[in-house]
Coordinates of C-alpha atoms in Angstrom, one line a residue:
Chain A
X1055 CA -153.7 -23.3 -145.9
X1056 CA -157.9 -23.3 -146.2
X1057 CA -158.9 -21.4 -143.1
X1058 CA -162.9 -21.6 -142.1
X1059 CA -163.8 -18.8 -139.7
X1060 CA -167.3 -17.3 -137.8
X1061 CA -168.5 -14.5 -138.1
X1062 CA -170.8 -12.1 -135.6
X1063 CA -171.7 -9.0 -137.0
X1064 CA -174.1 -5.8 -136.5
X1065 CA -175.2 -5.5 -140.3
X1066 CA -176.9 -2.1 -139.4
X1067 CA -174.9 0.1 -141.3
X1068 CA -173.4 -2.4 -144.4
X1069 CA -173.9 -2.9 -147.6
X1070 CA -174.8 -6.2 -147.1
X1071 CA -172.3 -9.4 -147.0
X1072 CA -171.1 -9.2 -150.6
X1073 CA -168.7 -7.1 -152.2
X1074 CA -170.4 -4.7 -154.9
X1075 CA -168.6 -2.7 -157.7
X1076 CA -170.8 -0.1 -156.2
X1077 CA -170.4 0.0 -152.7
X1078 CA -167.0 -1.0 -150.4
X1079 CA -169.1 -0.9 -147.3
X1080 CA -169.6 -4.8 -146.9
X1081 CA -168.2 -7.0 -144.3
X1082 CA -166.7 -9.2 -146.9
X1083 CA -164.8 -6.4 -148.2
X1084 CA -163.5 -5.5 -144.7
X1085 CA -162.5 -8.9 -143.7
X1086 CA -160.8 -9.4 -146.9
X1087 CA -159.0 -6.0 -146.8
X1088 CA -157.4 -6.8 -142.9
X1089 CA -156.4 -10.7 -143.9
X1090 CA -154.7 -8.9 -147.5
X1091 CA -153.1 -6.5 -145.4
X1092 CA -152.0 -9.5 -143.4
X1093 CA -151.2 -12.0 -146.2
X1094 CA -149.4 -9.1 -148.3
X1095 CA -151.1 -10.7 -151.5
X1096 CA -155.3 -10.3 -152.3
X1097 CA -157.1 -12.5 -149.9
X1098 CA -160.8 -13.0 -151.2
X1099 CA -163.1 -14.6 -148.2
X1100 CA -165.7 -16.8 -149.6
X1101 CA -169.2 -16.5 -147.5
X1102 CA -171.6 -19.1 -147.2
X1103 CA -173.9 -16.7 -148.6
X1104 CA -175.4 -13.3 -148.8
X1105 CA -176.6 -11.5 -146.3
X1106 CA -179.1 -8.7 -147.3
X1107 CA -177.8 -4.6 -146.2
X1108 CA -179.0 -4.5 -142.6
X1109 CA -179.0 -8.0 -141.8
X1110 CA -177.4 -9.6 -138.8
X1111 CA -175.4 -12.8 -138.3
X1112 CA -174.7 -14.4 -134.8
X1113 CA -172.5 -17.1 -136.9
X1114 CA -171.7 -16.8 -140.8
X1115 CA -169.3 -18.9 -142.1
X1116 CA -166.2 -17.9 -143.9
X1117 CA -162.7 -19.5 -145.3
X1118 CA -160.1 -17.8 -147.2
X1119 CA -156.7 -19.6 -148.1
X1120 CA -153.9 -17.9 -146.3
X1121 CA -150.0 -18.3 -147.7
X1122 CA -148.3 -21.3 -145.8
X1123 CA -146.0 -19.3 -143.8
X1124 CA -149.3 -18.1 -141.7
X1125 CA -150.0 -21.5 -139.9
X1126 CA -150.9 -20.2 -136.4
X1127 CA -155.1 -19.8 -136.9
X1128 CA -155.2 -18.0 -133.1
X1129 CA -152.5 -15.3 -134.9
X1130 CA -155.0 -15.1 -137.7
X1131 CA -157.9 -14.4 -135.3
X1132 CA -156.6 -12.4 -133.4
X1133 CA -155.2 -10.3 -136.0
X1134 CA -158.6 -10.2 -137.5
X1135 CA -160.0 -9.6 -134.4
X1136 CA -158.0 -6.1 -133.8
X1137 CA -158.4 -4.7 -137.2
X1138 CA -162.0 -5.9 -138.0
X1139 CA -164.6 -2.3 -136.9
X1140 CA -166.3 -3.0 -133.7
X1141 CA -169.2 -4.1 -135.2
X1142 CA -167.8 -7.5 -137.0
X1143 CA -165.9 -10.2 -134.8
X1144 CA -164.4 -12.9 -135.2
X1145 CA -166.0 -15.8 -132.7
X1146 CA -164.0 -19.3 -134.3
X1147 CA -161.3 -19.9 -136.7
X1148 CA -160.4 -23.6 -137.5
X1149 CA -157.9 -24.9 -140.7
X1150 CA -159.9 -27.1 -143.2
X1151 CA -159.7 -29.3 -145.6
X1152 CA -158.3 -27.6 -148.8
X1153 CA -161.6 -28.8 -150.5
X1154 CA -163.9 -26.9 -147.9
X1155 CA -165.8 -24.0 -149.6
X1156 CA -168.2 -22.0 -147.7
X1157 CA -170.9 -21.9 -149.6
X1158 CA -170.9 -24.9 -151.6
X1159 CA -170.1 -27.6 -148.8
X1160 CA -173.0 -25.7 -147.3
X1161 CA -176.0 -28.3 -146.5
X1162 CA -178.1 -26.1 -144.4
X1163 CA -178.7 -22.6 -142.8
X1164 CA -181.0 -21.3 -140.0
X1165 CA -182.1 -17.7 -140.2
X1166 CA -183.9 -16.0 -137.3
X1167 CA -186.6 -12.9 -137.8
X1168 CA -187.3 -11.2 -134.2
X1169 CA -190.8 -9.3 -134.3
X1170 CA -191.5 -7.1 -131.2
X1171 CA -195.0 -6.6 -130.2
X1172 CA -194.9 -4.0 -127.4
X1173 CA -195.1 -0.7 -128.1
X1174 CA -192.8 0.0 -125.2
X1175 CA -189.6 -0.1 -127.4
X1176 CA -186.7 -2.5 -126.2
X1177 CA -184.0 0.6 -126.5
X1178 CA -180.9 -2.2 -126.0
X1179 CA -182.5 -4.8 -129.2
X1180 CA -184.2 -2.0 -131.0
X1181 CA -181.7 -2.2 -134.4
X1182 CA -182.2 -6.1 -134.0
X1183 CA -185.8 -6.7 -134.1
X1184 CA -189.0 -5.2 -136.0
X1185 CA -191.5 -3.4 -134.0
X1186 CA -195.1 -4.5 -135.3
X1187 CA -197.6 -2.9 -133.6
X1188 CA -200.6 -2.8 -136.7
X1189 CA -202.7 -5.6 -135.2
X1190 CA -202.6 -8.4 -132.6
X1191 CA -200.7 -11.4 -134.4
X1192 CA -202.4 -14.3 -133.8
X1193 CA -199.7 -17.5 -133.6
X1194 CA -201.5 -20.1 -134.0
X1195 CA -202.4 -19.3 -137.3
X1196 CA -199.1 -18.2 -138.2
X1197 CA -197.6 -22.0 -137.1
X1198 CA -200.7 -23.4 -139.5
X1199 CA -199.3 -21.5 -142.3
X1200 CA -195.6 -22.0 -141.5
X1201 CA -196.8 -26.1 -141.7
X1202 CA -197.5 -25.5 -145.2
X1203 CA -194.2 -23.8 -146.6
X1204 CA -192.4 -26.7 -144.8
X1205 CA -191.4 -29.0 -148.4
X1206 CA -189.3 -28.8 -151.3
X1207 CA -191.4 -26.2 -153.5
X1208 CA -190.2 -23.8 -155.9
X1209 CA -190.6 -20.2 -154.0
X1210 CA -190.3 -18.3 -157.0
X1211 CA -193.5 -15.8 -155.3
X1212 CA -190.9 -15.7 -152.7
X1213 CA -188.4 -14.3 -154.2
X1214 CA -187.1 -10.8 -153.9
X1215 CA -185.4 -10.4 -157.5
X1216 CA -187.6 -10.6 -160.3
X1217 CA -185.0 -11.0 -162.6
X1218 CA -184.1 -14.4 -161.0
X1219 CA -182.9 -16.7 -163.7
X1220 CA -181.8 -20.0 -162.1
X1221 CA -183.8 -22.4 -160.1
X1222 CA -186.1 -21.0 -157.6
X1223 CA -186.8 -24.7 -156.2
X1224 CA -185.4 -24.9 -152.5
X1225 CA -186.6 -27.1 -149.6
X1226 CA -188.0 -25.5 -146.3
X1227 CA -187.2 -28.0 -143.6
X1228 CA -188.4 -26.6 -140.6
X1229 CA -189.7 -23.2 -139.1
X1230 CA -190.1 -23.1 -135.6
X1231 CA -192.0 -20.0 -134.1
X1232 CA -191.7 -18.9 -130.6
X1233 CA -193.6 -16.5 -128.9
X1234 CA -192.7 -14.3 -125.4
X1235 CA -194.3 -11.6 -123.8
X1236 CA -192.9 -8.5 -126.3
X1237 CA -191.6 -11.1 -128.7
X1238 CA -192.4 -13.2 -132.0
X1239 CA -189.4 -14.8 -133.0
X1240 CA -189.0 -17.3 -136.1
X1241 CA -186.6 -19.7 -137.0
X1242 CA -186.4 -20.4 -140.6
X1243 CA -183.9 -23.9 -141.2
X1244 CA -183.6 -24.8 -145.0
X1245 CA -181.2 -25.9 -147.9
X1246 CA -180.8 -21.9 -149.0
X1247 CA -183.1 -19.7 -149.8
X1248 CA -183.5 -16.9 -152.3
X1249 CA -182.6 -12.7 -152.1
X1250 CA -185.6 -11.5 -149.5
X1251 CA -186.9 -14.8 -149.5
X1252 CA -187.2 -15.2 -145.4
X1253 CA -188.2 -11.8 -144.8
X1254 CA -190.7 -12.2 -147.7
X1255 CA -192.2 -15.3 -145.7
X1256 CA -192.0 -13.6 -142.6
X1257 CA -194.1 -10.8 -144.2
X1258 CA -196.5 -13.3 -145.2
X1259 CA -196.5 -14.9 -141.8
X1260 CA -197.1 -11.3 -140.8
X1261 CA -200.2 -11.1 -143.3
X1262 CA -201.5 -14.7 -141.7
X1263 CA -201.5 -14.1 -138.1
X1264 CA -203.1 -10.2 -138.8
X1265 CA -206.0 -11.9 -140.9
X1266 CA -204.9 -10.3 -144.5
X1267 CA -203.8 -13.8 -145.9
X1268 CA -205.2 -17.1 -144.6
X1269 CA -203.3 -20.5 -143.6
X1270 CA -205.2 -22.4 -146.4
X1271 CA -204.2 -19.8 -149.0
X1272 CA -200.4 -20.2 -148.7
X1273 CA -200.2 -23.4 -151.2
X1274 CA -202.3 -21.1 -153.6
X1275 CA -199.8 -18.5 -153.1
X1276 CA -196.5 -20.7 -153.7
X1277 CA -198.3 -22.4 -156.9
X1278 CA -199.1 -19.2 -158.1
X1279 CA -195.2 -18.1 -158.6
X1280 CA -196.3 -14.6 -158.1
X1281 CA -194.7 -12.4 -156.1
X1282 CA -197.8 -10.4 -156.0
X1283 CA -199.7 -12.9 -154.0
X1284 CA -197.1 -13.4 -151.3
X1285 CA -196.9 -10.9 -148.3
X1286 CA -194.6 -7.7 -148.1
X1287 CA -191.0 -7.9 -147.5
X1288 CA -190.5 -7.4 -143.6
X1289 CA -187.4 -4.7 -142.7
X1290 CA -184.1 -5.8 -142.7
X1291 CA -183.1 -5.0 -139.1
X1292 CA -185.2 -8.2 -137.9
X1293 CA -183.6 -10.7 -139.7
X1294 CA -180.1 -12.4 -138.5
X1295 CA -178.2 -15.6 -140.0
X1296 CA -177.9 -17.6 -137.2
X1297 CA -176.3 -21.1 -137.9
X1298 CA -174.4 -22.5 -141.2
X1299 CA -174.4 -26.5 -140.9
X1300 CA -171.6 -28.3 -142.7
Chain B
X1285 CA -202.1 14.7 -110.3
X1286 CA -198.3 13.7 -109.9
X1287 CA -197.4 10.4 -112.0
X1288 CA -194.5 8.1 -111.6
X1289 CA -192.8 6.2 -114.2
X1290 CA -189.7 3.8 -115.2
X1291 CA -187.7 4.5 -117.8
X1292 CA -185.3 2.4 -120.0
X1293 CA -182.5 4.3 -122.3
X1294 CA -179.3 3.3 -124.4
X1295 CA -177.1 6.7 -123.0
X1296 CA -174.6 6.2 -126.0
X1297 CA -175.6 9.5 -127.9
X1298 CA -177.0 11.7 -125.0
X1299 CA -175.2 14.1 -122.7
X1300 CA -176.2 12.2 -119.7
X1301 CA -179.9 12.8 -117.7
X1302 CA -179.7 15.8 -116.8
X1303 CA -180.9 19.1 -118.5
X1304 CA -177.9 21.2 -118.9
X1305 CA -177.6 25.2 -119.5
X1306 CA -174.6 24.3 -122.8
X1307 CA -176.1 21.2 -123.9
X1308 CA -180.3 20.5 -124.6
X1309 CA -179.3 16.6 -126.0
X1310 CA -180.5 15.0 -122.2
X1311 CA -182.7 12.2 -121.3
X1312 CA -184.5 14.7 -119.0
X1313 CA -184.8 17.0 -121.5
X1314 CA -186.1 14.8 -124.2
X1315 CA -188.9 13.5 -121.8
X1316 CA -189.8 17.7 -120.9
X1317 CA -190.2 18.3 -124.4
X1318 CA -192.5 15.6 -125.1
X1319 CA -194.5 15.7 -121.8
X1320 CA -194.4 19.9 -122.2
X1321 CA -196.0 19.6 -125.8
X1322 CA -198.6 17.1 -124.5
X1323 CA -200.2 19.2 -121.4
X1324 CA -199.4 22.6 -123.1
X1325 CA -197.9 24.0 -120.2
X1326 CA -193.8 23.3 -119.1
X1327 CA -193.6 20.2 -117.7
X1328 CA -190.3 19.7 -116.2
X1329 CA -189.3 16.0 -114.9
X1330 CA -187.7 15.1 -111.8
X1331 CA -185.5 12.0 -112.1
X1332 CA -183.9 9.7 -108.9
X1333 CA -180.7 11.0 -110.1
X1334 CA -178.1 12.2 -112.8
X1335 CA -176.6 9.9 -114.9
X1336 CA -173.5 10.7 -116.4
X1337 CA -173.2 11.4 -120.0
X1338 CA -172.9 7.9 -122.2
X1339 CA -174.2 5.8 -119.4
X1340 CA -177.1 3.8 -119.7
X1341 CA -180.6 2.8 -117.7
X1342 CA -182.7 -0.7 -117.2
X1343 CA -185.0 1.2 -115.1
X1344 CA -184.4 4.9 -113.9
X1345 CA -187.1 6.2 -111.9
X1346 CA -189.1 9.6 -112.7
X1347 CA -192.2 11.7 -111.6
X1348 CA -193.9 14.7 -112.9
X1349 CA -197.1 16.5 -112.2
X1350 CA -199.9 17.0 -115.2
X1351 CA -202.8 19.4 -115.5
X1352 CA -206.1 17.4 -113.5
X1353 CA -207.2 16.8 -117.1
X1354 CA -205.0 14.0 -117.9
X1355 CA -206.0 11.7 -115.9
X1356 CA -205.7 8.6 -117.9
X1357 CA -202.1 7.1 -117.3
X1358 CA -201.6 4.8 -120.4
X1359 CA -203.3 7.4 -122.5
X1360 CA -199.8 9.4 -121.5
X1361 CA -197.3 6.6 -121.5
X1362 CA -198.4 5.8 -125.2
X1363 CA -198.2 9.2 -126.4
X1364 CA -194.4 9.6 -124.7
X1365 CA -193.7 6.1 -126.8
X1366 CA -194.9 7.6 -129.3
X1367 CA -192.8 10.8 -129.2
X1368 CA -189.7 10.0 -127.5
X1369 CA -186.7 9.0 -129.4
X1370 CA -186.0 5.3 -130.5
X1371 CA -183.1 5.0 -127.9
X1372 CA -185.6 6.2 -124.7
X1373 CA -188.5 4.1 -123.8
X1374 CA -191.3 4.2 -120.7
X1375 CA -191.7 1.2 -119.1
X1376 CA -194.1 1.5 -117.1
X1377 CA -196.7 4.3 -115.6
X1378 CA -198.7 4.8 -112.0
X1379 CA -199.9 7.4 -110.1
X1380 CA -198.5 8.3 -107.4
X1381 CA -199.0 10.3 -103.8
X1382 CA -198.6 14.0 -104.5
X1383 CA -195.7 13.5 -101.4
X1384 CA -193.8 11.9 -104.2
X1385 CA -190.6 12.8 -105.7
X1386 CA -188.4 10.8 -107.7
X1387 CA -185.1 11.8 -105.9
X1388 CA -185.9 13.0 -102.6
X1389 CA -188.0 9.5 -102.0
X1390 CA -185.5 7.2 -102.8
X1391 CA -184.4 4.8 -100.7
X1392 CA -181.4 3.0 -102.7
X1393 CA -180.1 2.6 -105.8
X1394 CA -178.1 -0.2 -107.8
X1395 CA -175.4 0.1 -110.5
X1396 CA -174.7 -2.4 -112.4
X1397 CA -171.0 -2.2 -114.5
X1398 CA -170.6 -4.8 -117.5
X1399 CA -166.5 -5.4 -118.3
X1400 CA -166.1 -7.7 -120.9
X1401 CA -163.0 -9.8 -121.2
X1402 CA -162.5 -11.2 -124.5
X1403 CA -160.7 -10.2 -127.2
X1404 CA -163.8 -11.6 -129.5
X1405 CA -165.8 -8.6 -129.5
X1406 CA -169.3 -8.6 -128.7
X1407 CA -170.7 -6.9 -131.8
X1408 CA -174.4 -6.8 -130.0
X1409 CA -173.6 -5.8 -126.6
X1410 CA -170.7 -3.3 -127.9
X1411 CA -172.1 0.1 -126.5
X1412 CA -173.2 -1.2 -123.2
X1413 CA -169.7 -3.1 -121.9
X1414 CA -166.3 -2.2 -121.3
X1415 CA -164.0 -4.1 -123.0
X1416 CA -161.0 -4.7 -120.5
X1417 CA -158.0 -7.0 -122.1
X1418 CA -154.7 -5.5 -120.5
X1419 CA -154.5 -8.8 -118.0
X1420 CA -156.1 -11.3 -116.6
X1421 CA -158.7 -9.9 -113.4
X1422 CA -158.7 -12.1 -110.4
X1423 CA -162.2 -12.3 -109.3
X1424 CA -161.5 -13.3 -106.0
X1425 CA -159.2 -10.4 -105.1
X1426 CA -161.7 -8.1 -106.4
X1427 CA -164.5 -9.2 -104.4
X1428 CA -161.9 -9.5 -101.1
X1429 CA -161.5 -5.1 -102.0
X1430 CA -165.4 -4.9 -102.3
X1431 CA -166.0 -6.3 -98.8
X1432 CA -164.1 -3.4 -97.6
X1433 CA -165.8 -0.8 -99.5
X1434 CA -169.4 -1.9 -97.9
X1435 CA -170.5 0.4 -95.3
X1436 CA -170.9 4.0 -94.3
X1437 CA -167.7 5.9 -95.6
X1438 CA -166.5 9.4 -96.5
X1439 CA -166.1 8.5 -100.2
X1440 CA -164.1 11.6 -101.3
X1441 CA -161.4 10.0 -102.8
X1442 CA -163.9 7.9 -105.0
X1443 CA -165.5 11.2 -106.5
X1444 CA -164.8 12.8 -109.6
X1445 CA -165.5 16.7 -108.9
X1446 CA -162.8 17.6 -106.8
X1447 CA -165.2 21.3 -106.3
X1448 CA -168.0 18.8 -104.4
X1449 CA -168.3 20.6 -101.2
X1450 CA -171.6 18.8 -99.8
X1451 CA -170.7 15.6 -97.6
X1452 CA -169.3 12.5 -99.7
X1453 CA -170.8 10.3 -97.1
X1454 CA -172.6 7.5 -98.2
X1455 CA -173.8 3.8 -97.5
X1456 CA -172.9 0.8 -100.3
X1457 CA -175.0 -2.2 -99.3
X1458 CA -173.9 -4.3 -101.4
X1459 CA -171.2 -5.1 -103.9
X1460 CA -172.2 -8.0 -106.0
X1461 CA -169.3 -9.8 -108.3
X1462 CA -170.4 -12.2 -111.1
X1463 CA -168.5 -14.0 -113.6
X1464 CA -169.1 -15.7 -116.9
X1465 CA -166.8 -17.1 -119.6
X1466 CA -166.4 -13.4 -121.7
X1467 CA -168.2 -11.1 -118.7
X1468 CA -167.1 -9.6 -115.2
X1469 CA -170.7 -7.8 -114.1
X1470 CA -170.5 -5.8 -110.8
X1471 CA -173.9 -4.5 -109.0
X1472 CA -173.7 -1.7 -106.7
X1473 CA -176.7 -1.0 -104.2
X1474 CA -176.1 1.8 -101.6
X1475 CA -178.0 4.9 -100.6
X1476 CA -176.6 7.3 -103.0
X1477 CA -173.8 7.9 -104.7
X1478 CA -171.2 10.1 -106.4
X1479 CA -170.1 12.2 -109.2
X1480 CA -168.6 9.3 -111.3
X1481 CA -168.5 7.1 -108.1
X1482 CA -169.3 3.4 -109.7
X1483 CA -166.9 3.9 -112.5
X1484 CA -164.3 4.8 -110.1
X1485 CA -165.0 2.0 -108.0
X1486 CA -164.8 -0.2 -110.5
X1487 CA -161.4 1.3 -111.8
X1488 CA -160.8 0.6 -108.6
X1489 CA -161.5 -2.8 -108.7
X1490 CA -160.2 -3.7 -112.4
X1491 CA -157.1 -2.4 -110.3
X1492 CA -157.1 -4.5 -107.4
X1493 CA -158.4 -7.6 -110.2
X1494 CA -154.9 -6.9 -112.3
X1495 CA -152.9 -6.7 -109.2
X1496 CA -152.0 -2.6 -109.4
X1497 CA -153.7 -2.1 -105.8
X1498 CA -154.0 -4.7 -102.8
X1499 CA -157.8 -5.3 -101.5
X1500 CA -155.5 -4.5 -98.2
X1501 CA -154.5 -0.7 -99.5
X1502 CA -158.6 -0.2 -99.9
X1503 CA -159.1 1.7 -96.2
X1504 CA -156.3 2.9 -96.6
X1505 CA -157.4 4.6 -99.7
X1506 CA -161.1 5.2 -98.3
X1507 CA -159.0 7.2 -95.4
X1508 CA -157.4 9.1 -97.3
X1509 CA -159.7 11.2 -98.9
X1510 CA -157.5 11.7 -102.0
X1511 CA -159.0 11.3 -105.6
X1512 CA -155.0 10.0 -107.0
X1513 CA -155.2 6.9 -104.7
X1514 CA -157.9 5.1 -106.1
X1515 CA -158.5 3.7 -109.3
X1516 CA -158.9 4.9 -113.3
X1517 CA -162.3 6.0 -114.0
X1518 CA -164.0 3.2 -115.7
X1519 CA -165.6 4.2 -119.2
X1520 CA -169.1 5.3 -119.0
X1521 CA -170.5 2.9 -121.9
X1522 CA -170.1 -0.1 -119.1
X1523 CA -172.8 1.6 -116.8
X1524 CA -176.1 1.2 -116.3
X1525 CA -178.5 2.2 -113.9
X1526 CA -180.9 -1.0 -113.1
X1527 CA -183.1 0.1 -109.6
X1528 CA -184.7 2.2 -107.4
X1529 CA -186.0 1.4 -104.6
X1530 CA -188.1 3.7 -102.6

């Protein structure tokens, strides 16, 4: 039986979402190691991507195919639930359709990057935002750049691995920014994106709304394919996966 | 010139507020250090009260007096941002009447204990909830026991040092009781209280919520003066202090 599951989890102190010959500190690896401990046989979990090391998610998505004699999904969730660490939880679990596959049914995700802008720290968010404090950010020119990176484009100066061999070609299609009192908060809602590619545009954002880049240079900037041009790669800690839509 | 200011800390790592001979890893202390190093003299802090080791504040109230030469407040609430540790952060800065002091001034103080009650962990809130799953708490018992703990009591059996030989009188104003879907959140307000006093009142209440105690047996208990009669003592993660008033 295909099970599809969300996930919450603290990514402050993993490796990231994927498994890694070199590392076994990823959430994949611990939620498969609980359900093969459960199963009795190897249970691989298949994400519907990767989160970065540090990276949050309110709600990745998951399935793993379980043996038939496990057909009681609140069992499984529960199970999962008192063997996963504190910081990983299981919020859903649902049985699918044997042909459901996280990451390729995927059709689109929503990330969120939280910037705080007080230098009075938030001590309860403080491993779930960024603190910029550098220069005033001015959002208005921030939501004239985001306009332009809204498209199918290739992102290629977006992208984190510059060994990147595949299509760099994704579609943007919508990036809603929101701004509080202590609080710049943007929602980035695409087809996929590449390794560091949102905190690579939130750095860029970053570099619009502190005057280093300007709105009308950000088609320049994606033309150009050059990492070079684009603006630094904000910290992991901001950035968390927020929805997976099927 | 005697300053007040409001603090906000995640308690998780710290030895509670209060600077200890055994132990120098306090909130007090931390803010000493940082406020002794600026004026260049010792600079000791008074806070509105101790709280216990692992348990949290949204706003705990402090004042301290600087050499005449610092007379600029936000110059001094940067520079403590600046110094303090990630998990302590100053709110907010005044000066205040040289009659001023932190403890002896206050007026009331409110509590405010977070049990959560899902087996879905919440990975983001972890360190600042309880996470209670034995049984089901009936929220309407509990608040039936907390009307009978408002007022001006002897508290003894509700305090955790058993050697406290000042008077364990005090005044609770209020007892506030909310629910949501995955949270139980109770707010103290009274005059003062004791060693430990919130978490035992709310062990207290978890007890009366999973039907180990009777809101009935809660005069009884107050009457009794004995420590064995009331409740567990509720972990210290679920606490936070949220108000002074003066």
């Amino acid at each position: 039986m295909n099970y599809k599951i969300l996930i919450a989890y603290d990514g402050t102190k993993y490796n990231g979402w994927q498994i890694q010959r070199s590392s076994q500190n990823t959430i994949q690896g611990k939620i498969s190691d609980v359900l093969t401990k459960l199963a009795g046989v190897q249970t691989d979990v298949i994400g519907s991507g990767r989160t970065d090391a540090g990276v949050h998610a309110l709600a990745q998505c998951a399935n793993f195919v379980m043996p038939d004699r496990f057909d009681n999904e609140i069992f499984i969730m529960d199970y999962l639930n008192k063997y996963l660490p504190e910081d990983i939880s299981v919020l859903s679990i649902e049985k699918a359709d044997s042909k459901f596959h996280a990451r390729f049914s995927a059709v689109s995700k929503t990330y969120r990057y939280r910037i705080h802008t007080s230098n009075i720290k938030d001590v309860f968010q403080r491993k779930y935002v960024y603190t910029y404090l550098d220069k005033k950010l001015n959002v208005n020119l921030m939501r004239q750049a985001a306009e332009k990176l809204i498209g199918t484009y290739d992102f290629k100066a977006f992208c984190g691995n510059p060994h990147f061999k595949k299509s760099s070609v994704r579609t943007i299609t919508s990036i809603d920014i929101k701004e509080s009192e202590f609080e710049i908060s943007i929602d980035f809602t695409g087809d996929g994106f590449l390794q560091n590619m949102v905190r690579i545009l939130t750095g860029t954002l970053i570099e619009v709304g502190n005057g280093n880049i300007k709105p009308s240079q950000i088609s320049e900037i994606i033309n150009s394919k050059d990492r070079q041009l684009a603006g630094f790669t904000a910290p992991a800690c901001g950035l968390a996966l927020v929805k997976v839509e099927y």
